[in-house]
Amino acid sequence: MASRSNRVLVPQAKAGLDRFKMEAAREVGVNLKEGYNGDLTSRENGSVGGQMVKRMVEAYEKNL
């Protein structure tokens, strides 16, 4: 059985990650909702993930 790569390693962080994802979605104009989002395109989902990575890199560079 294959392991899932998108599991939360720190369960206490799940709520924060969900908030972060919703903020990123709003910033790029994607109508993300709680629960199932299978109606979104790959491009929309990718833009949310890309925005999250962009913000994480900016935060890391700021703390160097």
Tab-separated table of C-alpha atoms in Angstrom:
chain	number	residue	atom	x	y	z
A	1	MET	CA	0.000	0.000	0.000
A	2	ALA	CA	1.365	3.411	-0.970
A	3	SER	CA	1.665	6.066	1.698
A	4	ARG	CA	-0.009	9.425	1.251
A	5	SER	CA	2.440	12.264	0.791
A	6	ASN	CA	-0.001	15.035	1.696
A	7	ARG	CA	-0.694	13.958	5.272
A	8	VAL	CA	-0.226	16.472	8.065
A	9	LEU	CA	2.817	15.508	10.107
A	10	VAL	CA	1.753	17.697	13.022
A	11	PRO	CA	-2.013	17.229	13.500
A	12	GLN	CA	-2.228	20.344	15.679
A	13	ALA	CA	-1.146	22.411	12.648
A	14	LYS	CA	-4.061	21.314	10.418
A	15	ALA	CA	-6.335	24.242	11.328
A	16	GLY	CA	-3.556	26.735	10.641
A	17	LEU	CA	-2.744	25.126	7.306
A	18	ASP	CA	-6.419	25.217	6.333
A	19	ARG	CA	-6.606	28.952	7.171
A	20	PHE	CA	-3.402	29.573	5.211
A	21	LYS	CA	-4.846	27.715	2.193
A	22	MET	CA	-8.088	29.736	2.321
A	23	GLU	CA	-6.128	33.026	2.516
A	24	ALA	CA	-3.987	32.010	-0.464
A	25	ALA	CA	-7.114	31.075	-2.440
A	26	ARG	CA	-8.692	34.474	-1.743
A	27	GLU	CA	-5.480	36.242	-2.812
A	28	VAL	CA	-5.514	34.538	-6.223
A	29	GLY	CA	-9.284	34.769	-6.676
A	30	VAL	CA	-10.133	31.065	-6.377
A	31	ASN	CA	-13.470	30.224	-4.763
A	32	LEU	CA	-12.197	27.523	-2.415
A	33	LYS	CA	-14.709	26.091	0.015
A	34	GLU	CA	-14.489	23.826	3.049
A	35	GLY	CA	-14.607	20.162	2.113
A	36	TYR	CA	-14.748	18.851	-1.449
A	37	ASN	CA	-13.307	21.073	-4.193
A	38	GLY	CA	-13.241	18.589	-7.068
A	39	ASP	CA	-15.064	21.053	-9.294
A	40	LEU	CA	-11.989	23.310	-9.449
A	41	THR	CA	-9.584	23.060	-12.360
A	42	SER	CA	-5.991	21.933	-12.037
A	43	ARG	CA	-4.954	25.481	-12.876
A	44	GLU	CA	-7.029	26.910	-10.015
A	45	ASN	CA	-5.721	24.358	-7.527
A	46	GLY	CA	-2.169	24.924	-8.740
A	47	SER	CA	-2.468	28.675	-8.343
A	48	VAL	CA	-3.495	28.208	-4.695
A	49	GLY	CA	-0.530	25.912	-4.028
A	50	GLY	CA	1.793	28.248	-5.883
A	51	GLN	CA	0.620	31.218	-3.829
A	52	MET	CA	1.200	29.244	-0.617
A	53	VAL	CA	4.758	28.389	-1.681
A	54	LYS	CA	5.406	31.982	-2.725
A	55	ARG	CA	4.360	33.265	0.703
A	56	MET	CA	6.420	30.609	2.511
A	57	VAL	CA	9.539	31.506	0.499
A	58	GLU	CA	8.984	35.220	1.180
A	59	ALA	CA	8.644	34.521	4.921
A	60	TYR	CA	11.797	32.393	4.907
A	61	GLU	CA	13.822	35.029	3.023
A	62	LYS	CA	12.585	37.726	5.390
A	63	ASN	CA	13.907	35.741	8.372
A	64	LEU	CA	17.397	35.137	6.948
